[in-house]
């Protein structure tokens, strides 16, 4: 068998992700590297091949004809490698889902249900992302989220889980006997 020359597999992987997303930033998020690292890998690949793979536009990468040809070949090759690896794997492939929620919901409501979820869906790895700030449901930071709100989030599907009840709680040292006394206290 003759020796085959291939460019860096890291560069090919960076190129394929950038081509699929049409973005170095999104490719970087997927591969857990910086956008600068993706750009360097792509430039290195273009130099080693002697062709431009992208037309660089503001906030978007557009494939050249050569880039499209390479992207289609890599997509097929990576799909084939992935399928082979999955078939050789001793344990079944598990789907990882990242759920973003507030710390209070995670601790007080969700954690008790984790065992039930694991028993009913053993093929799913549930990962938690806790934050008070909303996150992008882009499959990178989170796949699903539980948040407080009215359920109107453009571009997302929302399902009401339950109503919230708020009650005032204070120290018995304040000596309140009735709720009408509450406004007199800071």
mmCIF file of C-alpha atoms in Angstrom:
data_model
loop_
_atom_site.group_PDB
_atom_site.id
_atom_site.type_symbol
_atom_site.label_atom_id
_atom_site.label_comp_id
_atom_site.label_asym_id
_atom_site.label_seq_id
_atom_site.Cartn_x
_atom_site.Cartn_y
_atom_site.Cartn_z
ATOM 1 C CA UNK A 1 0.000 0.000 0.000
ATOM 2 C CA UNK A 2 1.385 3.374 -0.995
ATOM 3 C CA UNK A 3 1.879 6.038 1.636
ATOM 4 C CA UNK A 4 -0.992 8.510 1.558
ATOM 5 C CA UNK A 5 -0.524 12.177 2.324
ATOM 6 C CA UNK A 6 -3.212 13.893 4.361
ATOM 7 C CA UNK A 7 -3.265 17.347 5.835
ATOM 8 C CA UNK A 8 -3.696 17.674 9.599
ATOM 9 C CA UNK A 9 -6.831 15.853 10.762
ATOM 10 C CA UNK A 10 -7.391 18.686 13.244
ATOM 11 C CA UNK A 11 -7.405 21.146 10.358
ATOM 12 C CA UNK A 12 -9.824 18.960 8.387
ATOM 13 C CA UNK A 13 -12.111 18.674 11.404
ATOM 14 C CA UNK A 14 -11.989 22.452 11.983
ATOM 15 C CA UNK A 15 -12.736 23.096 8.303
ATOM 16 C CA UNK A 16 -15.667 20.644 8.240
ATOM 17 C CA UNK A 17 -17.281 22.199 11.326
ATOM 18 C CA UNK A 18 -16.783 25.737 9.990
ATOM 19 C CA UNK A 19 -18.214 24.729 6.603
ATOM 20 C CA UNK A 20 -21.260 23.091 8.199
ATOM 21 C CA UNK A 21 -21.969 26.114 10.413
ATOM 22 C CA UNK A 22 -20.702 28.729 7.931
ATOM 23 C CA UNK A 23 -19.053 30.264 10.994
ATOM 24 C CA UNK A 24 -15.675 29.960 12.701
ATOM 25 C CA UNK A 25 -17.279 31.015 15.995
ATOM 26 C CA UNK A 26 -19.886 28.236 15.964
ATOM 27 C CA UNK A 27 -17.271 25.692 14.852
ATOM 28 C CA UNK A 28 -15.099 26.816 17.759
ATOM 29 C CA UNK A 29 -17.962 26.325 20.213
ATOM 30 C CA UNK A 30 -18.638 22.834 18.855
ATOM 31 C CA UNK A 31 -14.978 21.802 19.053
ATOM 32 C CA UNK A 32 -14.281 23.607 22.359
ATOM 33 C CA UNK A 33 -11.537 25.824 20.967
ATOM 34 C CA UNK A 34 -11.278 29.511 20.104
ATOM 35 C CA UNK A 35 -12.476 31.013 16.839
ATOM 36 C CA UNK A 36 -8.888 32.135 16.275
ATOM 37 C CA UNK A 37 -7.720 28.514 16.490
ATOM 38 C CA UNK A 38 -10.337 27.522 13.883
ATOM 39 C CA UNK A 39 -9.204 30.347 11.599
ATOM 40 C CA UNK A 40 -5.547 29.308 11.944
ATOM 41 C CA UNK A 41 -6.404 25.670 11.158
ATOM 42 C CA UNK A 42 -8.357 26.686 8.056
ATOM 43 C CA UNK A 43 -5.614 29.024 6.800
ATOM 44 C CA UNK A 44 -3.035 26.279 7.362
ATOM 45 C CA UNK A 45 -5.209 23.827 5.409
ATOM 46 C CA UNK A 46 -5.690 26.322 2.570
ATOM 47 C CA UNK A 47 -1.922 26.908 2.418
ATOM 48 C CA UNK A 48 -1.121 23.195 2.370
ATOM 49 C CA UNK A 49 -3.697 22.561 -0.389
ATOM 50 C CA UNK A 50 -2.898 25.732 -2.314
ATOM 51 C CA UNK A 51 -6.572 26.699 -2.733
ATOM 52 C CA UNK A 52 -9.019 29.027 -1.042
ATOM 53 C CA UNK A 53 -11.766 27.038 0.694
ATOM 54 C CA UNK A 54 -13.860 29.994 1.861
ATOM 55 C CA UNK A 55 -14.846 33.448 0.731
ATOM 56 C CA UNK A 56 -14.652 35.439 3.961
ATOM 57 C CA UNK A 57 -17.576 37.797 4.455
ATOM 58 C CA UNK A 58 -18.533 39.822 7.537
ATOM 59 C CA UNK A 59 -19.835 37.364 10.155
ATOM 60 C CA UNK A 60 -20.109 34.525 7.609
ATOM 61 C CA UNK A 61 -17.914 32.073 5.768
ATOM 62 C CA UNK A 62 -19.018 31.115 2.267
ATOM 63 C CA UNK A 63 -17.610 27.969 0.645
ATOM 64 C CA UNK A 64 -15.762 28.176 -2.654
ATOM 65 C CA UNK A 65 -16.359 25.377 -5.192
ATOM 66 C CA UNK A 66 -13.232 23.596 -3.916
ATOM 67 C CA UNK A 67 -14.390 24.101 -0.333
ATOM 68 C CA UNK A 68 -17.813 22.631 -1.110
ATOM 69 C CA UNK A 69 -16.194 19.586 -2.735
ATOM 70 C CA UNK A 70 -13.923 19.019 0.279
ATOM 71 C CA UNK A 71 -16.782 19.596 2.715
ATOM 72 C CA UNK A 72 -18.970 16.947 1.021
ATOM 73 C CA UNK A 73 -16.111 14.426 1.039
ATOM 74 C CA UNK A 74 -15.301 15.095 4.701
ATOM 75 C CA UNK A 75 -18.953 14.904 5.740
ATOM 76 C CA UNK A 76 -19.237 11.453 4.156
ATOM 77 C CA UNK A 77 -15.915 10.314 5.632
ATOM 78 C CA UNK A 78 -16.676 11.596 9.161
ATOM 79 C CA UNK A 79 -20.165 10.041 9.048
ATOM 80 C CA UNK A 80 -18.597 6.738 8.027
ATOM 81 C CA UNK A 81 -15.962 6.931 10.786
ATOM 82 C CA UNK A 82 -18.635 7.815 13.351
ATOM 83 C CA UNK A 83 -20.866 4.905 12.284
ATOM 84 C CA UNK A 84 -17.965 2.455 12.465
ATOM 85 C CA UNK A 85 -16.874 3.696 15.886
ATOM 86 C CA UNK A 86 -20.446 3.457 17.156
ATOM 87 C CA UNK A 87 -20.836 -0.099 15.858
ATOM 88 C CA UNK A 88 -17.546 -1.158 17.480
ATOM 89 C CA UNK A 89 -18.386 0.444 20.791
ATOM 90 C CA UNK A 90 -19.030 -2.052 23.580
ATOM 91 C CA UNK A 91 -21.745 0.023 25.180
ATOM 92 C CA UNK A 92 -24.658 1.614 23.349
ATOM 93 C CA UNK A 93 -24.274 5.223 22.280
ATOM 94 C CA UNK A 94 -25.836 7.507 24.860
ATOM 95 C CA UNK A 95 -27.409 10.796 24.020
ATOM 96 C CA UNK A 96 -26.258 13.712 26.161
ATOM 97 C CA UNK A 97 -28.780 16.458 26.872
ATOM 98 C CA UNK A 98 -27.876 19.653 28.692
ATOM 99 C CA UNK A 99 -30.655 21.232 30.722
ATOM 100 C CA UNK A 100 -30.230 24.837 31.812
ATOM 101 C CA UNK A 101 -32.179 26.056 34.810
ATOM 102 C CA UNK A 102 -31.898 28.215 37.892
ATOM 103 C CA UNK A 103 -30.102 26.774 40.926
ATOM 104 C CA UNK A 104 -33.332 26.805 42.961
ATOM 105 C CA UNK A 105 -35.296 24.766 40.407
ATOM 106 C CA UNK A 106 -32.400 22.329 40.002
ATOM 107 C CA UNK A 107 -32.002 21.659 43.726
ATOM 108 C CA UNK A 108 -35.570 21.887 44.976
ATOM 109 C CA UNK A 109 -37.549 20.370 42.130
ATOM 110 C CA UNK A 110 -35.397 18.631 39.510
ATOM 111 C CA UNK A 111 -32.815 16.619 41.432
ATOM 112 C CA UNK A 112 -35.424 14.357 43.075
ATOM 113 C CA UNK A 113 -36.617 13.341 39.598
ATOM 114 C CA UNK A 114 -33.186 12.446 38.187
ATOM 115 C CA UNK A 115 -33.309 8.812 39.356
ATOM 116 C CA UNK A 116 -36.728 8.334 37.773
ATOM 117 C CA UNK A 117 -35.459 9.803 34.505
ATOM 118 C CA UNK A 118 -32.368 7.568 34.579
ATOM 119 C CA UNK A 119 -34.526 4.472 35.152
ATOM 120 C CA UNK A 120 -37.027 5.314 32.407
ATOM 121 C CA UNK A 121 -34.428 6.581 29.870
ATOM 122 C CA UNK A 122 -31.093 4.822 30.522
ATOM 123 C CA UNK A 123 -29.791 5.917 27.100
ATOM 124 C CA UNK A 124 -29.826 9.612 28.056
ATOM 125 C CA UNK A 125 -27.067 11.407 29.973
ATOM 126 C CA UNK A 126 -28.648 14.462 31.555
ATOM 127 C CA UNK A 127 -26.267 17.308 32.250
ATOM 128 C CA UNK A 128 -27.195 20.394 34.255
ATOM 129 C CA UNK A 129 -26.243 23.993 33.548
ATOM 130 C CA UNK A 130 -27.346 26.201 36.439
ATOM 131 C CA UNK A 131 -27.527 29.949 36.024
ATOM 132 C CA UNK A 132 -29.912 32.805 36.637
ATOM 133 C CA UNK A 133 -29.067 34.165 33.182
ATOM 134 C CA UNK A 134 -30.861 32.802 30.099
ATOM 135 C CA UNK A 135 -28.635 30.863 27.720
ATOM 136 C CA UNK A 136 -28.809 30.069 24.025
ATOM 137 C CA UNK A 137 -30.587 26.803 23.303
ATOM 138 C CA UNK A 138 -28.160 26.033 20.516
ATOM 139 C CA UNK A 139 -27.109 22.499 21.419
ATOM 140 C CA UNK A 140 -23.761 23.812 22.611
ATOM 141 C CA UNK A 141 -24.479 25.568 25.900
ATOM 142 C CA UNK A 142 -27.874 23.925 26.433
ATOM 143 C CA UNK A 143 -30.488 21.858 24.621
ATOM 144 C CA UNK A 144 -33.474 22.600 26.851
ATOM 145 C CA UNK A 145 -34.194 25.012 29.689
ATOM 146 C CA UNK A 146 -36.566 25.584 32.573
ATOM 147 C CA UNK A 147 -37.055 29.266 33.288
ATOM 148 C CA UNK A 148 -39.498 31.589 34.995
ATOM 149 C CA UNK A 149 -41.568 33.637 32.581
ATOM 150 C CA UNK A 150 -44.724 34.008 30.557
ATOM 151 C CA UNK A 151 -43.710 31.371 28.003
ATOM 152 C CA UNK A 152 -43.403 33.781 25.084
ATOM 153 C CA UNK A 153 -39.914 33.225 23.666
ATOM 154 C CA UNK A 154 -39.767 33.735 19.887
ATOM 155 C CA UNK A 155 -38.384 30.776 17.979
ATOM 156 C CA UNK A 156 -38.712 28.376 20.927
ATOM 157 C CA UNK A 157 -41.364 25.908 22.045
ATOM 158 C CA UNK A 158 -42.517 26.513 25.628
ATOM 159 C CA UNK A 159 -44.622 24.329 27.901
ATOM 160 C CA UNK A 160 -45.992 25.553 31.246
ATOM 161 C CA UNK A 161 -44.881 23.292 34.106
ATOM 162 C CA UNK A 162 -46.566 24.887 37.118
ATOM 163 C CA UNK A 163 -47.727 28.126 38.721
ATOM 164 C CA UNK A 164 -45.523 29.947 41.200
ATOM 165 C CA UNK A 165 -46.749 30.999 44.613
ATOM 166 C CA UNK A 166 -44.900 33.707 46.518
ATOM 167 C CA UNK A 167 -45.354 34.322 50.233
ATOM 168 C CA UNK A 168 -43.696 36.825 52.551
ATOM 169 C CA UNK A 169 -41.441 35.280 55.171
ATOM 170 C CA UNK A 170 -39.967 37.232 58.069
ATOM 171 C CA UNK A 171 -38.368 36.793 61.456
ATOM 172 C CA UNK A 172 -40.697 36.350 64.463
ATOM 173 C CA UNK A 173 -38.601 39.070 66.153
ATOM 174 C CA UNK A 174 -40.398 41.691 64.031
ATOM 175 C CA UNK A 175 -43.535 40.985 66.068
ATOM 176 C CA UNK A 176 -45.924 41.073 63.102
ATOM 177 C CA UNK A 177 -49.369 39.793 63.962
ATOM 178 C CA UNK A 178 -51.075 40.570 60.678
ATOM 179 C CA UNK A 179 -50.052 41.011 57.017
ATOM 180 C CA UNK A 180 -51.356 44.607 57.085
ATOM 181 C CA UNK A 181 -48.441 45.525 59.406
ATOM 182 C CA UNK A 182 -45.872 44.483 56.769
ATOM 183 C CA UNK A 183 -45.710 47.864 54.911
ATOM 184 C CA UNK A 184 -44.550 49.551 58.145
ATOM 185 C CA UNK A 185 -41.287 47.564 58.068
ATOM 186 C CA UNK A 186 -38.307 47.877 55.712
#
